[in-house]
Amino acid sequence: MSSETPIKLGFVGLSARGWAASAHVPSLAHASLRSTFTLSAIQTSSSASAATAKETYAKSWPPLDGAEVKTYHGNDATDIANDPDVDVVAVSVKAPDHKAVIDKAIAAGKHIFVEYPPGKTLAESEQMRADVMKNGKIQVLVGLQSVQSAALRKVKKIIDSGKIGKVISTTVIGNVPRETRIWAPEAADNQIYALDKANGVTVLSIVGGHQLGSLIHVLGPFASVSAISSQHYPNIDIFSSEDPTKVIRSVKSNTPDHYSFAGALKSGAHVSVTWKTGYKTTPGRQQLLWLIDGEEGSVKFEAEEGVHGKSLMNISDPTSVTVNGQPVDEYIKAEGIEWVEDPAFVVEEHEKGTFFEFTRREWLEFSKSLRGGKGEFATLDDAIEVQKVVDAVERSAELGGLGIRLI
């Protein structure tokens, strides 16, 4: 693709509302990317929702060439994948449905964006990678968007510079508050699919997975892991998404709501992680604590009490990111570490540290690679590295904490 030609997107799962609408459209439709990506086709579950989405984006994200956005509907992505006016198939449907769409995109030889996790299981993702490798021209961006956080990238640069010395250990404590209503003990009725372990969207695989993506990006892959899990909330109250005060019914939980695991990274650093869900956001309760301890210094990511969204690093930066007790930006300045952002990357002040920043940068980096350059973005390999750890944690916990070797 030439640098002048817009990259044409066929978006599967882009409706007028939802994650793709709230996160990806504001990033892709921003003035800084409007000449880079253009919307060519939309596929949703029904013809009515596809038509509504088309009408919505005709105003907020009109095609560059004035062409009419094509609409498709249903569960079969064959037609949108084979559309000659689609360069990239963007997959933003529920995780259990990823593979069916991706298989069609691979068969059509199209580049792919897919939300994390690419496959609902490690085996599915590994099969996707094998299929992609048979067609060496296909590039895949996976939505592990927290790796695009400026704060995280600054911390990685500090660690890579050797400023805090050799990293000896890292500790993560994370909480998904009850108020999010996705997992136990309270869930909204439009999130019920996330309660079934078979769908690959448990608190460990999603929230824990995104956090692991950040950890591995900064510190490198795991070498071993040993885990325990427990279920403190055997029943889950299902609330109406239309009336959040109304409990519709109660269902049995089939997944743990607490995980603790320890192990070693390939570098030799020790790792200790605890992920939990179900606690109310109460005064003094910390939502996220991530410590990275080097011989010469330390890094701390912290989300203060009452800011439950800040525990999800793929959604926003934690409340506080410090190095040796100093805010990361002050530390970089004091230590004379050069930090220059790509001038092509534009983020508004109110977007800094949010998923708008993260998703816009991942699309910018993907465009560089699609146009023959070198972009920095999460790939299938990166996602599989995360899923290997998630899979090992689940297996170890089922085996009573048996250690699992990963390399």
mmCIF file of C-alpha atoms in Angstrom, residues 13-144:
data_model
loop_
_atom_site.group_PDB
_atom_site.id
_atom_site.type_symbol
_atom_site.label_atom_id
_atom_site.label_comp_id
_atom_site.label_asym_id
_atom_site.label_seq_id
_atom_site.Cartn_x
_atom_site.Cartn_y
_atom_site.Cartn_z
ATOM 1 C CA GLY A 13 -19.055 -6.014 14.855
ATOM 2 C CA LEU A 14 -19.140 -2.244 14.422
ATOM 3 C CA SER A 15 -22.618 -1.189 15.475
ATOM 4 C CA ALA A 16 -23.854 2.254 16.480
ATOM 5 C CA ARG A 17 -23.016 1.451 20.127
ATOM 6 C CA GLY A 18 -20.555 -0.747 21.983
ATOM 7 C CA TRP A 19 -16.786 -1.058 22.432
ATOM 8 C CA ALA A 20 -15.833 -0.587 18.768
ATOM 9 C CA ALA A 21 -18.038 2.489 18.530
ATOM 10 C CA SER A 22 -16.727 4.051 21.737
ATOM 11 C CA ALA A 23 -13.029 3.200 21.399
ATOM 12 C CA HIS A 24 -12.057 2.594 17.784
ATOM 13 C CA VAL A 25 -14.224 5.050 15.878
ATOM 14 C CA PRO A 26 -13.047 8.138 17.853
ATOM 15 C CA SER A 27 -9.468 7.014 17.200
ATOM 16 C CA LEU A 28 -9.812 6.164 13.517
ATOM 17 C CA ALA A 29 -12.068 9.131 12.707
ATOM 18 C CA HIS A 30 -9.681 11.599 14.372
ATOM 19 C CA ALA A 31 -8.206 14.172 12.003
ATOM 20 C CA SER A 32 -4.724 12.663 12.400
ATOM 21 C CA LEU A 33 -5.840 9.283 10.981
ATOM 22 C CA ARG A 34 -8.653 10.229 8.624
ATOM 23 C CA SER A 35 -6.389 10.170 5.588
ATOM 24 C CA THR A 36 -4.827 6.875 6.719
ATOM 25 C CA PHE A 37 -7.865 4.666 7.290
ATOM 26 C CA THR A 38 -11.268 4.783 5.681
ATOM 27 C CA LEU A 39 -14.403 2.776 6.444
ATOM 28 C CA SER A 40 -15.423 0.664 3.447
ATOM 29 C CA ALA A 41 -17.747 -1.954 4.893
ATOM 30 C CA ILE A 42 -19.650 -2.844 8.064
ATOM 31 C CA GLN A 43 -21.031 -6.187 9.193
ATOM 32 C CA THR A 44 -23.374 -6.574 12.151
ATOM 33 C CA SER A 45 -25.806 -9.223 13.340
ATOM 34 C CA SER A 46 -28.837 -7.833 11.479
ATOM 35 C CA SER A 47 -29.601 -5.741 8.426
ATOM 36 C CA ALA A 48 -31.321 -3.163 10.647
ATOM 37 C CA SER A 49 -28.308 -2.666 12.933
ATOM 38 C CA ALA A 50 -25.976 -2.525 9.917
ATOM 39 C CA ALA A 51 -28.129 0.179 8.327
ATOM 40 C CA THR A 52 -28.194 2.164 11.582
ATOM 41 C CA ALA A 53 -24.430 1.933 11.917
ATOM 42 C CA LYS A 54 -23.952 3.031 8.314
ATOM 43 C CA GLU A 55 -26.142 6.079 8.882
ATOM 44 C CA THR A 56 -24.332 6.915 12.129
ATOM 45 C CA TYR A 57 -20.838 6.814 10.632
ATOM 46 C CA ALA A 58 -21.813 8.584 7.434
ATOM 47 C CA LYS A 59 -21.873 11.660 9.662
ATOM 48 C CA SER A 60 -19.015 11.066 12.092
ATOM 49 C CA TRP A 61 -16.635 9.069 9.860
ATOM 50 C CA PRO A 62 -17.516 9.529 6.174
ATOM 51 C CA PRO A 63 -15.449 7.596 3.579
ATOM 52 C CA LEU A 64 -12.578 9.592 2.120
ATOM 53 C CA ASP A 65 -13.374 8.822 -1.494
ATOM 54 C CA GLY A 66 -17.070 9.560 -1.141
ATOM 55 C CA ALA A 67 -17.945 5.937 -1.831
ATOM 56 C CA GLU A 68 -20.921 4.396 -0.105
ATOM 57 C CA VAL A 69 -20.137 2.163 2.868
ATOM 58 C CA LYS A 70 -21.243 -1.398 2.111
ATOM 59 C CA THR A 71 -23.256 -3.291 4.702
ATOM 60 C CA TYR A 72 -23.332 -6.982 5.486
ATOM 61 C CA HIS A 73 -25.134 -8.870 8.219
ATOM 62 C CA GLY A 74 -25.312 -12.282 9.818
ATOM 63 C CA ASN A 75 -22.716 -14.650 11.227
ATOM 64 C CA ASP A 76 -20.912 -15.584 8.013
ATOM 65 C CA ALA A 77 -18.075 -13.160 7.181
ATOM 66 C CA THR A 78 -17.285 -14.646 3.767
ATOM 67 C CA ASP A 79 -18.623 -11.722 1.750
ATOM 68 C CA ILE A 80 -16.999 -8.890 3.706
ATOM 69 C CA ALA A 81 -13.693 -10.790 3.783
ATOM 70 C CA ASN A 82 -13.783 -11.254 0.019
ATOM 71 C CA ASP A 83 -14.857 -7.691 -0.706
ATOM 72 C CA PRO A 84 -12.189 -6.211 -3.038
ATOM 73 C CA ASP A 85 -12.663 -2.832 -1.351
ATOM 74 C CA VAL A 86 -11.522 -4.216 2.018
ATOM 75 C CA ASP A 87 -7.795 -4.272 2.880
ATOM 76 C CA VAL A 88 -8.130 -5.055 6.593
ATOM 77 C CA VAL A 89 -10.831 -7.099 8.289
ATOM 78 C CA ALA A 90 -11.353 -5.652 11.773
ATOM 79 C CA VAL A 91 -12.893 -8.140 14.193
ATOM 80 C CA SER A 92 -14.753 -6.653 17.153
ATOM 81 C CA VAL A 93 -17.309 -9.321 17.977
ATOM 82 C CA LYS A 94 -17.460 -11.450 21.116
ATOM 83 C CA ALA A 95 -14.412 -13.649 21.702
ATOM 84 C CA PRO A 96 -16.192 -16.971 21.005
ATOM 85 C CA ASP A 97 -16.962 -15.710 17.491
ATOM 86 C CA HIS A 98 -13.464 -14.448 16.611
ATOM 87 C CA LYS A 99 -12.163 -17.577 14.916
ATOM 88 C CA ALA A 100 -15.040 -17.959 12.463
ATOM 89 C CA VAL A 101 -14.436 -14.425 11.155
ATOM 90 C CA ILE A 102 -10.654 -14.680 11.188
ATOM 91 C CA ASP A 103 -10.731 -17.953 9.253
ATOM 92 C CA LYS A 104 -12.608 -16.162 6.450
ATOM 93 C CA ALA A 105 -10.182 -13.219 6.499
ATOM 94 C CA ILE A 106 -7.159 -15.535 6.309
ATOM 95 C CA ALA A 107 -8.727 -17.497 3.447
ATOM 96 C CA ALA A 108 -9.231 -14.200 1.598
ATOM 97 C CA GLY A 109 -5.640 -13.115 2.273
ATOM 98 C CA LYS A 110 -6.694 -9.997 4.171
ATOM 99 C CA HIS A 111 -4.818 -8.238 6.952
ATOM 100 C CA ILE A 112 -6.531 -8.511 10.326
ATOM 101 C CA PHE A 113 -7.257 -6.553 13.458
ATOM 102 C CA VAL A 114 -8.759 -8.613 16.277
ATOM 103 C CA GLU A 115 -9.594 -7.761 19.855
ATOM 104 C CA TYR A 116 -7.762 -9.733 22.539
ATOM 105 C CA PRO A 117 -7.990 -12.702 22.929
ATOM 106 C CA PRO A 118 -7.677 -13.693 19.257
ATOM 107 C CA GLY A 119 -8.983 -17.204 19.943
ATOM 108 C CA LYS A 120 -11.106 -18.192 22.902
ATOM 109 C CA THR A 121 -8.431 -20.768 23.768
ATOM 110 C CA LEU A 122 -4.679 -21.000 23.365
ATOM 111 C CA ALA A 123 -5.173 -23.820 20.845
ATOM 112 C CA GLU A 124 -7.445 -21.648 18.676
ATOM 113 C CA SER A 125 -4.925 -18.803 18.637
ATOM 114 C CA GLU A 126 -2.064 -21.144 17.785
ATOM 115 C CA GLN A 127 -4.094 -22.541 14.885
ATOM 116 C CA MET A 128 -4.721 -18.986 13.652
ATOM 117 C CA ARG A 129 -0.989 -18.298 13.740
ATOM 118 C CA ALA A 130 -0.228 -21.468 11.806
ATOM 119 C CA ASP A 131 -2.792 -20.495 9.151
ATOM 120 C CA VAL A 132 -1.453 -16.926 8.924
ATOM 121 C CA MET A 133 2.109 -18.204 8.537
ATOM 122 C CA LYS A 134 1.043 -20.140 5.438
ATOM 123 C CA ASN A 135 0.302 -16.748 3.867
ATOM 124 C CA GLY A 136 3.364 -14.647 4.669
ATOM 125 C CA LYS A 137 1.718 -11.429 3.461
ATOM 126 C CA ILE A 138 -0.955 -11.272 6.164
ATOM 127 C CA GLN A 139 -0.280 -8.971 9.109
ATOM 128 C CA VAL A 140 -2.273 -9.184 12.332
ATOM 129 C CA LEU A 141 -2.809 -6.531 15.007
ATOM 130 C CA VAL A 142 -4.189 -7.815 18.324
ATOM 131 C CA GLY A 143 -5.918 -5.399 20.681
ATOM 132 C CA LEU A 144 -3.598 -5.648 23.674
#
